[in-house]
RNA sequence: GGCUCCGUAGUUCAACUGGAUAGAAUAACAGAUUUCGGCUCUGUUGGUUGAGGGUUCGAAUCCUUCCGGAGUCACCA
């Protein structure tokens, strides 16, 4: 099936030779989609060509339009509005297109593994507290981008690095030692991550208490923050950990495992997974060796105290520490090491890091340092920087208790879905387990769609009230449309493999739906290039709106007497529902047969 | 303070990356269908795209100066 854009470009090229004696470069021809208020499918803007045509915009457009109408059999008609040439394809082109989707249920997807291997890193939490709303955006984005890249033909490896060591986990460990009284997640009937998170909070409470009493006894605030005994103890614990102290190591393992099992259950609810996990405790020493190897290279230097730096002033960045004076690694060093390990293991074309935009600077530096080390593949490093999630009350702050917990939020969405569904009472005869699964589908669909429809780069507002709305541009609205189509298909029970498609049967409403189906491959491609699930969300919403319009303005299909028309419409319904389901699955959202 | 990013209907978001009269949703109001699922469809109201200047056939988009907001500038991660 030759793309409309491609075919028309070639014809336009011919038109320029014929009409104006000019050989155009195909890249110069930019066809855009015709806006809804005009008749046509694709539009050629003539302004850039006026120097070649030496005629007015209107006249140029008219000449080209006439040429196309005469010489190109897929052009049905054209019209000119102020120098914009709107071109309409023939109904038979759309029929041919629809026919071409007959064979496959993977319409729009590129051949698997036809493109380069890429890696997507996302999630990458600290192990001292539970996941929250910010992590949800991260995980939904990362998982969706991975699916989209895969759909676009890439081999995709999903990874995360778990920040399992450092002062933060020591704080939780210390608080548990002091106040835990040998309780466990099991004994308290708490998820492991929540359990450990409580001790992190407990640490902070004690720490503040100590600071306050130090200040009261006359110590300066800055000094008090550094000298609080419980903090010193935590730092001592970190030193012991790094020295391999047995008791500390064993406690560390126990507490991390509690956290992992908690995370695992959260990931399962979210519906995300990974092909490979990296642990900071495994990789944090590796970057050090790599850095030391390059100490002689330009830009790298050593200070008198033994610390190692890189000078990036030539690239308009500043000097960056890579190894501390005591020889230990910093965050940057670990990321350098991890990046190198990944390259050695997987040789990817691109390494995508789904990390919040507060780390823009960090990733600029990371890519640059690796390039200075002479790694060509570092050019493939790309930071998929996304904006923070704000609440109506403002920014989330863990210390002020305004953090929205991931598990709580997902459960709340599920429960809201239940309330609404039960009010509508469409679920008679469904057993309890199926109902439960359905409520999760709807609740999570609402949440994921709400977050993913926004351009990742932009900061977004999360209003819990609005997110559970099931009307308008929402996940459940799209799911509902899917379920309704399934209901039609169940009732009619035709064999769609034998459907004969004929131009004479086509109505305007049918064509509108077909045209939007036609846009699906492009939507996948665009969202893959931009790494933006929002483009898929916008696409499928538009499809659903067009379909609902079709549905409203078409006589009941199930009762249609003309079998040819009936089967054609059913075929369109079926294709639409398939594209809805596939679009939603790219967002990590599943669609229900009933709801 | 230096650097980076962002300011679009009351609100939440779009705008095919420089194209036409800046579109949806939501809220409010008015209507349609009421026998394929009313979680549907159609309409009305709502904008000096933060402000000024510039670039050009053409600017929400590019350049520039202000105003407002966020992030970042750690021997934290």
XYZ file of C-alpha atoms (C1' of nucleotides) in Angstrom:
672
model
C 0.000 0.000 0.000
C 1.713 3.145 -1.148
C 1.415 6.023 1.272
C -0.676 8.913 0.092
C 2.030 11.393 1.069
C 4.655 9.564 -0.906
C 2.571 9.155 -4.029
C 1.509 12.786 -4.020
C 5.046 14.055 -3.492
C 6.158 12.224 -6.585
C 3.300 13.594 -8.607
C 3.944 17.109 -7.372
C 7.534 16.725 -8.405
C 6.393 15.800 -11.893
C 4.019 18.735 -11.898
C 6.878 21.134 -11.243
C 8.927 19.716 -14.090
C 5.997 19.880 -16.446
C 4.574 23.229 -15.420
C 7.573 25.230 -14.316
C 10.532 23.345 -15.726
C 11.981 22.899 -12.267
C 13.407 19.804 -10.647
C 12.334 19.809 -6.985
C 14.088 17.958 -4.248
C 11.528 15.661 -2.666
C 12.528 16.863 0.778
C 11.319 20.350 -0.149
C 7.781 19.135 -0.608
C 6.023 19.283 2.700
C 2.539 17.961 2.761
C 0.551 18.542 5.894
C -2.779 17.223 6.993
C -5.657 19.358 5.896
C -7.365 21.119 8.741
C -10.805 19.885 9.587
C -12.659 22.977 8.435
C -11.538 22.508 4.812
C -12.255 19.784 2.312
C -9.284 17.587 1.587
C -6.803 15.175 3.093
C -3.413 16.679 2.443
C -2.399 20.248 1.891
C 0.479 21.698 -0.068
C 1.559 25.149 1.045
C 2.580 27.033 -2.065
C 4.288 30.054 -0.516
C 7.782 28.527 -0.460
C 7.588 27.831 -4.205
C 6.526 31.212 -5.479
C 10.033 32.085 -6.624
C 9.956 29.004 -8.804
C 6.439 29.328 -10.139
C 6.654 33.116 -10.649
C 2.924 33.236 -10.204
C 0.541 34.224 -7.426
C -0.075 31.689 -4.646
C -3.621 31.072 -5.833
C -2.640 30.550 -9.425
C 0.289 28.312 -8.569
C -1.939 26.161 -6.397
C -4.576 25.977 -9.090
C -2.121 24.858 -11.770
C -0.634 22.170 -9.577
C -4.077 21.055 -8.477
C -5.275 20.728 -12.046
C -2.206 18.766 -12.987
C -2.739 16.347 -10.124
C -6.403 15.904 -10.800
C -5.646 15.010 -14.406
C -2.566 12.846 -13.943
C -2.924 11.196 -10.588
C -5.609 8.561 -10.204
C -5.813 8.715 -6.448
C -6.698 12.406 -6.464
C -10.409 12.939 -6.252
C -10.608 16.711 -6.120
C -8.753 19.805 -5.060
C -9.534 23.275 -3.828
C -7.459 26.358 -3.204
C -7.805 28.642 -0.231
C -5.410 31.559 -0.040
C -2.464 29.718 -1.501
C -3.133 26.493 0.318
C -3.754 23.623 -2.074
C -6.063 21.084 -0.455
C -6.042 17.680 -2.086
C -8.663 15.032 -1.528
C -8.018 11.352 -2.185
C -10.544 9.121 -3.937
C -12.861 6.806 -2.024
C -11.232 3.885 -3.796
C -7.905 4.845 -2.256
C -9.473 4.466 1.191
C -11.083 1.185 0.256
C -7.753 -0.119 -0.969
C -6.167 0.996 2.242
C -8.791 -0.715 4.353
C -8.341 -3.883 2.319
C -4.627 -3.796 2.942
C -5.251 -4.115 6.676
C -7.214 -7.295 6.143
C -4.420 -9.741 6.693
C -2.949 -8.469 9.898
C -3.978 -7.660 13.418
C -0.681 -5.845 13.902
C -1.529 -3.038 11.536
C 0.671 -0.022 12.190
C 3.437 -1.952 13.907
C 6.857 -2.165 12.321
C 8.572 -5.499 11.700
C 9.910 -6.667 15.106
C 13.644 -6.103 15.556
C 13.918 -4.397 12.188
C 15.638 -1.457 13.846
C 18.566 -1.012 16.200
C 18.706 -2.266 19.749
C 18.058 0.406 22.358
C 17.928 0.534 26.132
C 15.387 2.304 28.292
C 16.192 2.962 31.928
C 13.356 3.987 34.168
C 12.067 3.827 37.747
C 15.437 3.592 39.549
C 14.179 4.312 43.067
C 15.994 4.714 46.347
C 15.404 1.862 48.743
C 14.556 3.918 51.778
C 10.950 4.804 51.099
C 7.889 3.714 49.132
C 7.104 4.824 45.585
C 4.978 7.920 45.138
C 3.132 9.849 42.439
C 6.356 11.082 40.855
C 7.513 7.496 40.401
C 4.203 6.694 38.759
C 4.834 9.227 36.029
C 8.346 7.896 35.627
C 7.270 4.252 35.424
C 4.292 4.829 33.163
C 6.422 6.911 30.827
C 9.351 4.536 30.754
C 7.243 1.478 30.231
C 5.162 3.136 27.534
C 8.160 4.539 25.680
C 9.688 1.063 25.692
C 6.515 -0.390 24.189
C 6.325 2.344 21.569
C 9.944 1.896 20.515
C 9.332 -1.807 20.235
C 6.229 -1.231 18.136
C 8.345 0.932 15.902
C 10.705 -1.958 15.252
C 13.437 -1.575 17.844
C 14.736 -4.286 20.061
C 14.249 -2.783 23.508
C 15.924 -3.637 26.785
C 14.227 -2.292 29.889
C 16.460 -1.725 32.883
C 16.575 0.071 36.169
C 19.316 0.792 38.631
C 18.374 0.362 42.223
C 19.991 2.850 44.563
C 20.417 0.392 47.356
C 23.407 1.828 49.193
C 24.346 5.095 50.745
C 23.504 7.208 53.724
C 19.762 7.108 53.071
C 19.375 3.393 53.668
C 21.664 3.628 56.702
C 19.280 6.092 58.266
C 16.412 3.621 58.031
C 18.627 0.824 59.294
C 19.774 2.818 62.267
C 16.273 3.872 63.229
C 15.108 0.274 63.043
C 17.996 -0.867 65.237
C 17.161 1.753 67.807
C 13.383 1.724 67.786
C 12.337 -1.312 65.779
C 12.245 -3.755 68.674
C 12.805 -6.602 66.232
C 9.531 -6.086 64.469
C 9.223 -7.150 60.832
C 6.855 -6.312 57.980
C 5.152 -9.648 58.686
C 4.682 -8.961 62.384
C 3.279 -5.512 61.640
C 1.339 -6.646 58.578
C 2.861 -3.919 56.469
C 4.326 -3.900 52.979
C 8.110 -4.047 53.253
C 8.757 -0.711 51.572
C 6.216 0.996 53.797
C 7.714 -0.626 56.862
C 11.223 0.555 56.036
C 9.944 3.960 54.973
C 8.442 4.443 58.419
C 11.871 4.091 59.960
C 13.269 6.625 57.550
C 10.651 9.040 58.795
C 11.410 8.012 62.364
C 15.066 8.828 61.824
C 14.215 12.277 60.578
C 12.049 12.897 63.614
C 14.814 11.972 66.055
C 17.337 13.927 64.039
C 15.243 17.068 64.264
C 14.725 16.555 67.973
C 18.452 16.361 68.511
C 19.111 19.444 66.431
C 16.559 21.358 68.472
C 18.102 20.400 71.771
C 21.597 21.206 70.503
C 20.443 24.647 69.444
C 18.875 25.098 72.833
C 22.208 24.359 74.468
C 23.775 27.133 72.444
C 25.062 25.443 69.288
C 24.692 27.233 65.932
C 22.090 25.730 63.668
C 24.528 24.828 60.860
C 26.781 23.172 63.381
C 23.905 21.343 65.040
C 22.816 19.838 61.726
C 26.254 18.398 61.216
C 26.857 17.255 64.763
C 23.594 15.615 65.750
C 24.644 12.298 67.318
C 22.177 10.181 65.365
C 23.539 11.533 62.073
C 27.094 10.797 63.133
C 25.984 7.319 63.982
C 24.445 6.853 60.548
C 27.637 8.034 58.903
C 29.607 5.628 61.019
C 27.268 2.890 59.901
C 27.926 3.748 56.245
C 31.669 3.496 56.842
C 31.193 0.089 58.422
C 29.041 -0.986 55.510
C 31.704 0.054 53.029
C 34.270 -1.815 55.097
C 32.125 -4.924 54.825
C 31.098 -5.209 58.455
C 29.200 -8.456 58.780
C 26.417 -7.414 61.094
C 25.684 -4.252 59.149
C 25.796 -6.056 55.830
C 23.363 -8.644 57.031
C 20.950 -6.028 58.359
C 21.298 -4.137 55.073
C 20.405 -7.235 53.109
C 17.404 -7.962 55.264
C 15.995 -4.477 55.047
C 16.613 -4.127 51.326
C 14.844 -7.410 50.717
C 11.848 -6.112 52.596
C 11.841 -3.106 50.318
C 12.248 -5.183 47.166
C 9.280 -7.353 47.944
C 7.230 -4.216 48.544
C 8.392 -2.687 45.275
C 7.700 -5.913 43.440
C 4.080 -5.822 44.431
C 3.782 -2.158 43.450
C 5.357 -2.820 40.049
C 2.962 -5.673 39.532
C -0.012 -3.443 40.215
C 1.412 -0.783 37.925
C 1.924 -3.376 35.219
C 5.573 -2.601 34.552
C 8.602 -4.861 34.412
C 12.290 -4.944 33.562
C 14.614 -7.140 31.571
C 17.584 -6.482 33.781
C 18.206 -4.923 37.168
C 21.382 -3.143 38.185
C 22.230 -2.573 41.814
C 24.266 0.394 42.841
C 25.985 -1.717 45.452
C 27.387 -3.813 42.600
C 28.379 -0.997 40.285
C 29.459 1.838 42.545
C 33.098 0.789 42.592
C 33.394 0.126 38.879
C 33.162 3.715 37.728
C 36.170 4.494 39.858
C 38.506 2.242 37.860
C 37.199 3.656 34.624
C 37.798 7.192 35.754
C 41.318 6.441 36.966
C 42.209 5.068 33.555
C 41.534 8.409 31.968
C 43.319 10.610 34.424
C 45.997 11.410 31.856
C 43.456 12.464 29.254
C 42.851 16.086 28.468
C 40.246 17.776 30.726
C 40.759 15.317 33.576
C 42.922 16.466 36.467
C 43.875 15.710 40.032
C 43.842 18.209 42.873
C 46.419 18.350 45.621
C 44.106 16.645 48.084
C 43.855 13.681 45.718
C 40.347 14.346 44.431
C 39.794 13.929 40.710
C 37.923 16.418 38.545
C 36.983 17.122 34.990
C 37.078 20.557 33.451
C 34.115 21.195 31.184
C 34.469 24.946 30.911
C 35.150 24.695 27.182
C 31.655 23.251 26.843
C 30.129 26.016 28.927
C 29.780 23.811 31.964
C 31.937 23.999 35.058
C 34.329 21.712 36.876
C 32.899 18.503 38.139
C 34.147 16.205 40.865
C 34.514 12.573 39.818
C 36.305 11.010 42.782
C 36.437 12.270 46.350
C 39.725 12.987 48.066
C 39.297 9.793 50.073
C 39.031 7.926 46.787
C 35.345 7.051 46.969
C 32.829 7.454 44.177
C 30.117 10.030 43.770
C 26.809 9.647 41.930
C 28.381 10.699 38.624
C 31.143 8.139 38.916
C 28.626 5.364 39.416
C 26.634 6.412 36.394
C 29.791 6.437 34.310
C 30.597 2.921 35.409
C 27.108 1.654 34.851
C 26.932 3.188 31.388
C 30.170 1.480 30.375
C 29.040 -1.883 31.709
C 25.827 -1.592 29.755
C 27.611 -0.766 26.544
C 29.977 -3.684 26.989
C 27.087 -6.005 27.585
C 24.481 -4.801 25.092
C 25.989 -2.470 22.439
C 22.878 -0.377 22.043
C 22.352 2.349 19.504
C 20.697 4.515 22.108
C 20.565 4.640 25.875
C 17.463 6.406 27.074
C 17.317 7.565 30.679
C 13.854 8.360 31.943
C 14.721 10.725 34.763
C 13.114 13.939 36.023
C 14.215 17.283 34.671
C 15.875 18.286 37.899
C 18.733 16.171 36.625
C 19.136 17.837 33.232
C 22.536 19.125 34.213
C 23.701 15.762 35.495
C 22.952 14.036 32.206
C 24.568 16.744 30.118
C 27.699 16.164 32.121
C 27.436 12.380 31.990
C 27.251 12.279 28.198
C 30.056 14.783 27.911
C 32.386 12.972 30.292
C 31.910 9.713 28.424
C 32.566 11.460 25.134
C 35.765 12.939 26.559
C 36.777 9.446 27.537
C 36.598 8.659 23.856
C 33.431 6.570 23.754
C 31.587 7.131 20.483
C 28.516 5.343 21.725
C 28.056 8.074 24.319
C 26.481 10.120 21.536
C 23.571 7.717 21.824
C 22.850 8.700 25.401
C 19.629 10.602 25.669
C 18.003 11.943 28.783
C 14.225 11.599 28.529
C 13.642 14.460 30.841
C 10.136 14.816 32.188
C 8.482 17.515 34.254
C 7.512 17.298 37.885
C 4.021 16.428 39.021
C 2.310 19.126 41.051
C -0.713 18.815 43.285
C -3.416 21.464 43.553
C -1.928 22.214 46.955
C 1.448 22.808 45.343
C 4.598 20.777 45.269
C 4.836 17.358 46.875
C 6.997 17.484 49.951
C 7.725 14.372 51.909
C 8.536 16.318 55.051
C 5.185 18.020 55.014
C 3.334 14.795 54.424
C 1.874 15.951 51.105
C 3.304 13.016 49.197
C 0.779 10.930 47.301
C 1.644 7.279 47.829
C 1.626 5.135 44.681
C -0.171 2.133 46.205
C -2.787 4.282 47.910
C -3.513 6.229 44.772
C -3.872 3.163 42.576
C -6.190 1.515 45.062
C -8.248 4.657 45.317
C -8.622 4.739 41.549
C -9.725 1.124 41.561
C -12.325 1.819 44.229
C -13.696 4.811 42.417
C -14.030 2.676 39.302
C -15.996 0.197 41.387
C -18.390 2.816 42.724
C -19.117 4.214 39.305
C -19.476 0.805 37.677
C -21.813 -0.506 40.334
C -23.983 2.585 40.085
C -24.408 1.903 36.397
C -25.228 -1.722 37.050
C -24.054 -3.237 33.779
C -22.191 -6.083 35.350
C -24.842 -8.646 36.266
C -23.643 -12.174 35.950
C -19.982 -11.308 36.311
C -18.226 -13.155 39.089
C -16.356 -11.392 41.854
C -12.867 -12.076 40.565
C -13.704 -10.795 37.077
C -15.259 -7.715 38.576
C -12.175 -7.044 40.618
C -9.997 -7.371 37.551
C -12.277 -5.011 35.688
C -12.157 -2.353 38.404
C -8.382 -2.431 38.298
C -8.423 -2.133 34.514
C -10.647 0.896 34.639
C -9.022 2.578 37.620
C -5.498 2.124 36.332
C -6.601 3.023 32.822
C -7.900 6.329 34.143
C -4.697 7.017 36.048
C -2.265 6.048 33.311
C -4.141 7.902 30.639
C -4.428 10.997 32.783
C -0.674 11.086 33.263
C 0.434 9.969 29.817
C -1.747 12.283 27.761
C 0.373 15.211 28.867
C 3.560 16.021 26.968
C 6.286 14.365 29.064
C 8.548 17.375 28.931
C 5.986 19.548 30.612
C 5.363 19.962 34.268
C 1.870 18.739 34.995
C -0.872 19.238 37.523
C -2.378 16.184 39.148
C -5.827 16.839 40.490
C -7.131 13.635 42.122
C -10.720 14.749 41.608
C -10.252 15.320 37.918
C -8.307 12.131 37.372
C -11.227 9.971 38.474
C -13.521 11.712 36.013
C -14.606 9.183 33.420
C -15.961 11.573 30.815
C -14.201 13.558 28.138
C -10.571 12.982 27.321
C -10.051 10.105 29.745
C -8.995 6.477 29.725
C -12.407 5.067 30.686
C -14.085 7.035 27.906
C -11.830 5.229 25.447
C -12.298 1.891 27.183
C -16.039 2.383 27.042
C -15.976 2.923 23.304
C -13.997 -0.272 22.928
C -16.438 -2.242 25.083
C -19.378 -0.913 23.111
C -17.820 -2.036 19.833
C -17.252 -5.475 21.303
C -20.913 -5.593 22.199
C -21.855 -4.901 18.578
C -19.459 -7.540 17.298
C -20.808 -10.124 19.751
C -24.343 -9.469 18.607
C -23.690 -9.732 14.922
C -21.377 -12.703 14.732
C -20.249 -12.350 11.104
C -17.164 -13.782 9.502
C -15.167 -10.681 8.720
C -12.484 -12.497 6.786
C -14.734 -12.744 3.777
C -15.888 -9.160 3.758
C -16.127 -7.571 0.337
C -15.364 -3.896 0.399
C -16.867 -1.756 -2.310
C -16.776 1.981 -2.974
C -20.498 2.126 -3.587
C -21.194 1.068 -0.038
C -19.116 3.815 1.532
C -20.707 6.643 3.405
C -18.963 9.840 4.463
C -19.026 8.712 8.080
C -17.276 5.473 7.131
C -14.539 7.320 5.302
C -13.880 9.606 8.255
C -13.175 6.613 10.458
C -11.020 4.937 7.812
C -8.941 8.074 7.434
C -8.157 8.199 11.107
C -7.248 4.498 11.084
C -4.872 5.326 8.264
C -3.018 7.713 10.588
C -2.125 5.034 13.111
C 1.277 3.989 11.691
C 2.323 7.602 11.547
C 1.207 8.128 15.141
C 3.426 5.253 16.255
C 6.330 6.569 14.256
C 5.980 10.127 15.538
C 5.647 9.094 19.141
C 8.688 6.815 18.791
C 10.794 9.589 17.305
C 9.735 12.008 19.985
C 9.599 9.440 22.755
C 6.178 10.796 23.621
C 3.261 8.551 24.621
C 1.139 11.714 24.619
C 1.000 11.556 20.822
C -0.520 8.082 20.996
C -2.997 9.252 23.608
C -4.044 12.188 21.439
C -4.327 9.928 18.435
C -6.550 7.332 20.055
C -8.757 9.980 21.627
C -9.307 11.519 18.221
C -10.091 8.089 16.785
C -12.639 7.425 19.495
C -14.322 10.776 18.976
C -14.584 10.185 15.235
C -15.888 6.690 15.828
C -18.549 7.886 18.262
C -19.661 10.433 15.722
C -19.910 7.672 13.122
C -21.792 5.492 15.576
C -24.268 8.216 16.389
C -24.968 9.117 12.774
C -25.136 5.643 11.291
C -28.271 3.474 11.460
C -27.934 0.537 13.864
C -25.448 -1.816 12.232
C -26.740 -4.932 13.888
C -30.116 -4.355 12.252
C -28.726 -3.450 8.850
C -30.490 -5.514 6.167
C -27.980 -5.136 3.372
C -25.348 -7.733 4.228
C -22.612 -6.029 2.259
C -23.058 -2.753 4.079
C -23.433 -4.495 7.384
C -20.257 -6.496 6.963
C -18.282 -3.524 5.772
C -19.347 -1.509 8.795
C -18.593 -4.414 11.089
C -15.194 -4.630 9.502
C -14.608 -0.952 10.228
C -15.817 -1.455 13.804
C -13.517 -4.386 14.239
C -10.484 -2.551 12.860
C -11.261 0.421 15.040
C -11.498 -1.640 18.177
C -8.263 -3.368 17.272
C -6.470 -0.048 16.821
C -7.954 1.235 20.085
C -6.712 -1.836 21.929
C -3.263 -1.611 20.342
C -2.956 2.108 21.043
C -3.960 1.614 24.631
C -1.544 -1.265 25.044
C 1.231 1.080 23.915
C 0.261 3.194 26.893
C 0.291 0.126 29.114
C -3.502 0.208 29.443
C -5.749 -2.780 28.851
C -9.277 -2.603 27.513
C -12.302 -4.561 28.814
C -14.844 -6.548 26.800
C -17.615 -5.210 29.010
C -17.722 -2.496 31.606
C 23.648 35.956 41.152
C 25.290 32.299 36.589
C 23.119 28.561 33.492
C 18.606 25.678 31.823
C 13.379 25.124 31.169
C 8.372 27.048 31.277
C 4.105 31.235 30.910
C -1.939 29.432 25.666
C -10.147 30.115 27.260
C -12.133 30.398 34.568
C -9.456 25.380 35.096
C -6.607 20.982 32.866
C -4.325 20.165 28.292
C -3.646 20.430 22.299
C -1.724 22.910 18.106
C 1.323 17.885 12.707
C 7.835 21.408 15.026
C 7.354 28.378 10.920
C 1.423 27.820 8.037
C -4.969 28.929 7.062
C -10.197 31.701 11.369
C -5.149 29.045 18.035
C -8.377 23.610 19.056
C -10.305 19.781 22.763
C -11.944 18.524 27.644
C -14.191 20.515 31.934
C -17.896 23.811 34.150
C -22.624 26.488 32.667
C -26.703 26.766 29.363
C -29.684 24.911 25.055
C -30.874 20.696 22.109
C -30.758 15.350 19.568
C -31.303 10.211 19.720
C -34.136 7.585 23.688
C -35.149 -0.201 20.167
C -26.366 -1.710 17.900
C -24.640 0.134 25.700
C -27.167 7.780 27.654
C -20.002 6.604 30.526
C -23.249 8.759 23.448
C -23.916 12.902 19.870
C -24.883 18.390 18.283
C -24.658 23.542 19.501
C -23.862 28.380 22.547
C -20.680 31.160 25.945
C -15.381 31.694 26.915
C -8.384 34.190 23.927
C -4.411 40.961 22.740
C -0.993 32.911 23.243
C 2.646 37.043 30.220
C 4.287 42.339 27.944
C 7.089 45.125 24.310
C 10.338 45.113 20.017
C 12.528 42.396 15.810
C 13.147 38.495 11.684
C 9.286 37.048 7.001
C 4.797 36.111 2.399
C 3.199 34.068 7.506
C 5.124 33.697 14.590
C 2.025 30.521 20.295
C 6.503 28.459 17.821
C 12.765 31.688 15.861
C 15.944 36.296 17.905
C 15.933 40.256 21.724
C 14.548 43.145 26.239
C 11.540 43.149 30.354
C 7.775 40.688 33.962
C 6.355 36.184 36.519
C 7.312 30.895 37.885
C 10.320 26.345 38.303
C 14.871 23.609 38.308
C 20.059 23.500 38.944
C 24.762 25.342 40.341
C 27.389 19.709 46.877
C 33.665 15.686 48.252
C 24.068 14.218 48.411
C 21.709 10.687 45.179
